[in-house]
């Protein structure tokens, strides 16, 4: 069974040094309810069983914090967050985070705005845009301490979408399922070209269901050449490999 009840969720996070208070637990419960309610109207996720959502969306999103420090007013950008993963679960755990989400679907942005309002989340910003256009906007380019993406596209493509948004000295964090090492080898040339340097790959199993996960951490060591990201659709069609 690929399920995690709320007690397991709390205890497993506690064992990783993340303690949730009753407000935060209520926020996760509300998040689940709003997700399911909206999911009836539009396709946000294929996973709607409470205990699966807690494991595969909430716990999985928070797992990045087992390897990195998210405390303090860090400016975090989540590229292609869909229903808010990983940034909203991280924001619930670490309320001081400043979260920016960019997604190409207006309906998802509406959902996130509503979710954020109902959970009373502060310092959350939502933009309906293509990642390629967003990263060329001087208002956002090289402005973030951390840029994250969870299983959106392969590493060479993700790097082109995300690294331009990371400020020098900041980090790009990619959350991946299986085959991360192979993807990373193919992407190394792109990462270097875009001003990044791979510093660590953390591989682990998602508890209970025992599926493979990897978190790839890339430091931004120099600025990204102006021509990247290329125009919408190009990174996907012609990846830097």
mmCIF file of C-alpha atoms in Angstrom:
data_model
loop_
_atom_site.group_PDB
_atom_site.id
_atom_site.type_symbol
_atom_site.label_atom_id
_atom_site.label_comp_id
_atom_site.label_asym_id
_atom_site.label_seq_id
_atom_site.Cartn_x
_atom_site.Cartn_y
_atom_site.Cartn_z
ATOM 1 C CA UNK A 1 0.000 0.000 0.000
ATOM 2 C CA UNK A 2 1.390 3.369 -1.053
ATOM 3 C CA UNK A 3 -0.256 5.287 1.743
ATOM 4 C CA UNK A 4 0.822 7.493 4.609
ATOM 5 C CA UNK A 5 -1.581 8.478 7.352
ATOM 6 C CA UNK A 6 -1.289 11.843 9.073
ATOM 7 C CA UNK A 7 0.435 10.382 12.153
ATOM 8 C CA UNK A 8 3.084 8.743 9.983
ATOM 9 C CA UNK A 9 3.502 12.016 8.098
ATOM 10 C CA UNK A 10 4.045 13.944 11.353
ATOM 11 C CA UNK A 11 6.371 11.335 12.860
ATOM 12 C CA UNK A 12 8.502 10.885 9.763
ATOM 13 C CA UNK A 13 8.952 14.635 9.379
ATOM 14 C CA UNK A 14 9.784 14.918 13.073
ATOM 15 C CA UNK A 15 12.464 12.270 12.679
ATOM 16 C CA UNK A 16 14.002 14.588 10.038
ATOM 17 C CA UNK A 17 13.893 17.565 12.413
ATOM 18 C CA UNK A 18 10.749 19.186 10.978
ATOM 19 C CA UNK A 19 8.086 19.748 13.627
ATOM 20 C CA UNK A 20 4.606 20.788 12.612
ATOM 21 C CA UNK A 21 2.240 22.702 14.880
ATOM 22 C CA UNK A 22 -1.552 22.432 14.783
ATOM 23 C CA UNK A 23 -1.887 25.431 12.450
ATOM 24 C CA UNK A 24 0.444 23.792 9.930
ATOM 25 C CA UNK A 25 -1.372 20.463 10.194
ATOM 26 C CA UNK A 26 -4.656 22.251 9.549
ATOM 27 C CA UNK A 27 -3.114 23.932 6.516
ATOM 28 C CA UNK A 28 -2.091 20.567 5.069
ATOM 29 C CA UNK A 29 -5.583 19.201 5.689
ATOM 30 C CA UNK A 30 -7.172 22.238 4.024
ATOM 31 C CA UNK A 31 -4.706 21.938 1.156
ATOM 32 C CA UNK A 32 -5.845 18.354 0.603
ATOM 33 C CA UNK A 33 -9.538 19.316 0.691
ATOM 34 C CA UNK A 34 -9.153 22.282 -1.681
ATOM 35 C CA UNK A 35 -7.044 20.173 -4.057
ATOM 36 C CA UNK A 36 -9.722 17.477 -4.263
ATOM 37 C CA UNK A 37 -12.527 20.011 -4.617
ATOM 38 C CA UNK A 38 -10.812 21.818 -7.509
ATOM 39 C CA UNK A 39 -9.699 18.561 -9.051
ATOM 40 C CA UNK A 40 -13.346 17.768 -9.815
ATOM 41 C CA UNK A 41 -13.471 20.864 -12.046
ATOM 42 C CA UNK A 42 -10.021 20.660 -13.619
ATOM 43 C CA UNK A 43 -7.286 18.090 -13.792
ATOM 44 C CA UNK A 44 -4.677 19.036 -11.180
ATOM 45 C CA UNK A 45 -3.511 15.596 -10.087
ATOM 46 C CA UNK A 46 -4.240 11.921 -10.674
ATOM 47 C CA UNK A 47 -3.675 11.307 -6.952
ATOM 48 C CA UNK A 48 -6.686 12.200 -4.802
ATOM 49 C CA UNK A 49 -6.649 9.611 -2.019
ATOM 50 C CA UNK A 50 -5.812 11.443 1.237
ATOM 51 C CA UNK A 51 -3.032 9.112 2.376
ATOM 52 C CA UNK A 52 -1.494 9.019 -1.101
ATOM 53 C CA UNK A 53 -1.544 12.815 -1.354
ATOM 54 C CA UNK A 54 0.224 13.040 2.009
ATOM 55 C CA UNK A 55 2.939 10.663 0.821
ATOM 56 C CA UNK A 56 3.396 11.389 -2.886
ATOM 57 C CA UNK A 57 2.734 15.123 -2.890
ATOM 58 C CA UNK A 58 3.228 16.578 0.599
ATOM 59 C CA UNK A 59 6.007 14.402 2.039
ATOM 60 C CA UNK A 60 7.719 14.091 -1.329
ATOM 61 C CA UNK A 61 7.769 17.899 -1.761
ATOM 62 C CA UNK A 62 9.146 18.468 1.740
ATOM 63 C CA UNK A 63 11.924 15.902 1.223
ATOM 64 C CA UNK A 64 14.084 18.640 -0.343
ATOM 65 C CA UNK A 65 14.376 20.117 3.168
ATOM 66 C CA UNK A 66 16.110 16.943 4.414
ATOM 67 C CA UNK A 67 19.171 18.020 2.411
ATOM 68 C CA UNK A 68 18.915 21.807 2.350
ATOM 69 C CA UNK A 69 18.112 24.587 4.764
ATOM 70 C CA UNK A 70 14.880 26.436 3.965
ATOM 71 C CA UNK A 71 14.778 28.559 7.117
ATOM 72 C CA UNK A 72 14.591 32.332 6.811
ATOM 73 C CA UNK A 73 13.220 34.697 4.147
ATOM 74 C CA UNK A 74 14.718 32.816 1.192
ATOM 75 C CA UNK A 75 13.377 33.869 -2.225
ATOM 76 C CA UNK A 76 12.272 30.665 -3.888
ATOM 77 C CA UNK A 77 10.905 30.269 -7.409
ATOM 78 C CA UNK A 78 9.030 27.115 -8.379
ATOM 79 C CA UNK A 79 8.938 26.505 -12.135
ATOM 80 C CA UNK A 80 5.916 24.607 -13.457
ATOM 81 C CA UNK A 81 4.544 23.929 -9.990
ATOM 82 C CA UNK A 82 1.226 22.547 -11.211
ATOM 83 C CA UNK A 83 -0.865 22.145 -8.072
ATOM 84 C CA UNK A 84 1.816 23.824 -5.937
ATOM 85 C CA UNK A 85 4.438 21.111 -5.531
ATOM 86 C CA UNK A 86 7.038 21.353 -4.073
ATOM 87 C CA UNK A 87 6.854 25.008 -3.020
ATOM 88 C CA UNK A 88 3.538 25.210 -1.140
ATOM 89 C CA UNK A 89 4.238 22.265 1.219
ATOM 90 C CA UNK A 90 7.682 23.794 1.867
ATOM 91 C CA UNK A 91 6.047 27.185 2.521
ATOM 92 C CA UNK A 92 3.682 25.600 5.070
ATOM 93 C CA UNK A 93 6.662 24.042 6.888
ATOM 94 C CA UNK A 94 8.855 27.138 6.582
ATOM 95 C CA UNK A 95 6.498 30.149 6.720
ATOM 96 C CA UNK A 96 9.290 32.719 6.270
ATOM 97 C CA UNK A 97 9.927 31.607 2.686
ATOM 98 C CA UNK A 98 9.027 34.019 -0.116
ATOM 99 C CA UNK A 99 7.488 31.884 -2.841
ATOM 100 C CA UNK A 100 7.083 32.732 -6.532
ATOM 101 C CA UNK A 101 5.337 30.215 -8.763
ATOM 102 C CA UNK A 102 5.282 30.397 -12.537
ATOM 103 C CA UNK A 103 2.961 28.129 -14.494
ATOM 104 C CA UNK A 104 1.785 28.200 -18.098
ATOM 105 C CA UNK A 105 -1.839 27.359 -17.305
ATOM 106 C CA UNK A 106 -4.100 30.177 -16.104
ATOM 107 C CA UNK A 107 -6.517 27.746 -14.416
ATOM 108 C CA UNK A 108 -3.733 26.373 -12.227
ATOM 109 C CA UNK A 109 -2.699 29.885 -11.246
ATOM 110 C CA UNK A 110 -6.313 30.607 -10.211
ATOM 111 C CA UNK A 111 -6.307 27.484 -8.059
ATOM 112 C CA UNK A 112 -3.013 28.511 -6.419
ATOM 113 C CA UNK A 113 -4.254 32.030 -5.707
ATOM 114 C CA UNK A 114 -7.374 30.653 -4.064
ATOM 115 C CA UNK A 115 -5.366 28.069 -2.116
ATOM 116 C CA UNK A 116 -2.925 30.685 -0.880
ATOM 117 C CA UNK A 117 -5.773 32.966 0.234
ATOM 118 C CA UNK A 118 -7.598 30.182 2.083
ATOM 119 C CA UNK A 119 -4.428 28.975 3.821
ATOM 120 C CA UNK A 120 -3.506 32.591 4.703
ATOM 121 C CA UNK A 121 -0.061 32.248 3.154
ATOM 122 C CA UNK A 122 1.923 35.478 3.012
ATOM 123 C CA UNK A 123 4.650 36.398 0.525
ATOM 124 C CA UNK A 124 3.360 34.112 -2.215
ATOM 125 C CA UNK A 125 3.325 35.362 -5.815
ATOM 126 C CA UNK A 126 1.825 33.627 -8.831
ATOM 127 C CA UNK A 127 2.547 34.289 -12.486
ATOM 128 C CA UNK A 128 0.831 32.920 -15.535
ATOM 129 C CA UNK A 129 3.698 32.671 -18.015
ATOM 130 C CA UNK A 130 5.929 30.335 -19.962
ATOM 131 C CA UNK A 131 9.159 29.635 -18.075
ATOM 132 C CA UNK A 132 11.182 30.742 -21.125
ATOM 133 C CA UNK A 133 9.556 34.198 -21.220
ATOM 134 C CA UNK A 134 9.526 34.586 -17.455
ATOM 135 C CA UNK A 135 13.287 33.944 -17.193
ATOM 136 C CA UNK A 136 14.019 36.627 -19.809
ATOM 137 C CA UNK A 137 12.095 39.233 -17.797
ATOM 138 C CA UNK A 138 14.641 41.526 -16.053
ATOM 139 C CA UNK A 139 12.317 41.729 -13.050
ATOM 140 C CA UNK A 140 12.848 38.007 -12.366
ATOM 141 C CA UNK A 141 16.065 37.011 -14.092
ATOM 142 C CA UNK A 142 18.865 36.156 -11.627
ATOM 143 C CA UNK A 143 16.680 37.271 -8.701
ATOM 144 C CA UNK A 144 16.133 34.066 -6.712
ATOM 145 C CA UNK A 145 18.127 32.369 -3.961
ATOM 146 C CA UNK A 146 16.660 28.995 -4.873
ATOM 147 C CA UNK A 147 14.852 27.847 -8.009
ATOM 148 C CA UNK A 148 13.106 24.485 -7.898
ATOM 149 C CA UNK A 149 11.377 22.155 -10.308
ATOM 150 C CA UNK A 150 9.820 18.801 -9.569
ATOM 151 C CA UNK A 151 9.866 16.234 -12.373
ATOM 152 C CA UNK A 152 8.794 18.776 -14.998
ATOM 153 C CA UNK A 153 11.172 17.885 -17.847
ATOM 154 C CA UNK A 154 14.546 16.301 -18.302
ATOM 155 C CA UNK A 155 17.599 17.891 -16.696
ATOM 156 C CA UNK A 156 19.072 19.556 -19.792
ATOM 157 C CA UNK A 157 15.729 21.287 -20.482
ATOM 158 C CA UNK A 158 15.076 22.152 -16.824
ATOM 159 C CA UNK A 159 18.516 23.686 -16.448
ATOM 160 C CA UNK A 160 17.843 26.075 -19.311
ATOM 161 C CA UNK A 161 14.495 27.104 -17.812
ATOM 162 C CA UNK A 162 15.676 27.422 -14.218
ATOM 163 C CA UNK A 163 19.331 28.479 -14.039
ATOM 164 C CA UNK A 164 18.737 31.921 -15.641
ATOM 165 C CA UNK A 165 16.412 32.733 -12.720
ATOM 166 C CA UNK A 166 18.975 31.854 -10.032
ATOM 167 C CA UNK A 167 21.111 34.681 -8.726
ATOM 168 C CA UNK A 168 24.858 34.159 -8.579
ATOM 169 C CA UNK A 169 25.629 32.283 -5.397
ATOM 170 C CA UNK A 170 22.127 30.802 -5.394
ATOM 171 C CA UNK A 171 20.983 27.262 -6.179
ATOM 172 C CA UNK A 172 18.903 25.316 -8.624
ATOM 173 C CA UNK A 173 17.300 22.240 -7.062
ATOM 174 C CA UNK A 174 15.750 19.575 -9.286
ATOM 175 C CA UNK A 175 13.540 16.906 -7.726
ATOM 176 C CA UNK A 176 13.596 13.727 -9.767
ATOM 177 C CA UNK A 177 12.303 10.176 -9.696
ATOM 178 C CA UNK A 178 14.439 7.393 -11.215
ATOM 179 C CA UNK A 179 17.297 7.803 -13.748
ATOM 180 C CA UNK A 180 18.520 11.099 -12.331
ATOM 181 C CA UNK A 181 22.208 10.187 -12.657
ATOM 182 C CA UNK A 182 21.875 9.381 -16.371
ATOM 183 C CA UNK A 183 19.897 12.565 -17.022
ATOM 184 C CA UNK A 184 22.510 14.548 -15.174
ATOM 185 C CA UNK A 185 25.390 13.130 -17.230
ATOM 186 C CA UNK A 186 23.615 14.173 -20.430
ATOM 187 C CA UNK A 187 22.898 17.624 -18.962
ATOM 188 C CA UNK A 188 26.372 18.451 -17.626
ATOM 189 C CA UNK A 189 27.361 20.397 -20.745
ATOM 190 C CA UNK A 190 24.179 22.502 -20.554
ATOM 191 C CA UNK A 191 24.604 23.142 -16.828
ATOM 192 C CA UNK A 192 28.118 24.450 -17.358
ATOM 193 C CA UNK A 193 27.079 26.584 -20.339
ATOM 194 C CA UNK A 194 24.282 28.144 -18.250
ATOM 195 C CA UNK A 195 26.585 29.114 -15.380
ATOM 196 C CA UNK A 196 25.887 26.197 -13.063
ATOM 197 C CA UNK A 197 27.965 23.587 -11.271
ATOM 198 C CA UNK A 198 26.538 20.353 -9.883
ATOM 199 C CA UNK A 199 27.396 20.122 -6.181
ATOM 200 C CA UNK A 200 25.419 17.113 -4.965
ATOM 201 C CA UNK A 201 22.948 14.395 -5.819
ATOM 202 C CA UNK A 202 20.946 12.987 -2.911
ATOM 203 C CA UNK A 203 19.271 9.676 -3.700
ATOM 204 C CA UNK A 204 16.804 8.017 -1.352
ATOM 205 C CA UNK A 205 13.608 5.984 -1.290
ATOM 206 C CA UNK A 206 10.235 7.526 -0.669
ATOM 207 C CA UNK A 207 9.079 5.718 2.490
ATOM 208 C CA UNK A 208 6.280 3.143 2.395
ATOM 209 C CA UNK A 209 6.082 2.829 -1.382
ATOM 210 C CA UNK A 210 9.883 2.518 -1.706
ATOM 211 C CA UNK A 211 10.128 4.378 -5.006
ATOM 212 C CA UNK A 212 13.385 5.975 -6.026
ATOM 213 C CA UNK A 213 13.918 9.713 -5.606
ATOM 214 C CA UNK A 214 16.834 12.039 -6.313
ATOM 215 C CA UNK A 215 17.437 15.639 -5.446
ATOM 216 C CA UNK A 216 20.032 17.350 -7.608
ATOM 217 C CA UNK A 217 21.630 20.520 -6.251
ATOM 218 C CA UNK A 218 23.368 22.886 -8.670
ATOM 219 C CA UNK A 219 25.171 26.056 -7.605
ATOM 220 C CA UNK A 220 25.028 29.134 -9.818
ATOM 221 C CA UNK A 221 28.668 30.144 -10.138
ATOM 222 C CA UNK A 222 28.496 32.606 -13.019
ATOM 223 C CA UNK A 223 25.812 34.514 -14.872
ATOM 224 C CA UNK A 224 23.815 32.836 -17.637
ATOM 225 C CA UNK A 225 24.484 34.081 -21.194
ATOM 226 C CA UNK A 226 21.692 36.428 -22.322
ATOM 227 C CA UNK A 227 20.491 34.166 -25.130
ATOM 228 C CA UNK A 228 19.209 31.572 -22.622
ATOM 229 C CA UNK A 229 16.532 30.501 -22.208
ATOM 230 C CA UNK A 230 15.723 30.435 -25.901
ATOM 231 C CA UNK A 231 12.223 31.163 -27.140
ATOM 232 C CA UNK A 232 9.239 29.111 -25.846
ATOM 233 C CA UNK A 233 9.303 25.488 -26.962
ATOM 234 C CA UNK A 234 12.906 25.530 -28.217
ATOM 235 C CA UNK A 235 14.588 24.117 -25.059
ATOM 236 C CA UNK A 236 12.277 21.105 -25.267
ATOM 237 C CA UNK A 237 12.652 20.572 -29.019
ATOM 238 C CA UNK A 238 16.400 21.186 -29.160
ATOM 239 C CA UNK A 239 17.887 20.563 -25.723
ATOM 240 C CA UNK A 240 21.439 21.739 -25.002
ATOM 241 C CA UNK A 241 23.048 18.304 -25.021
#
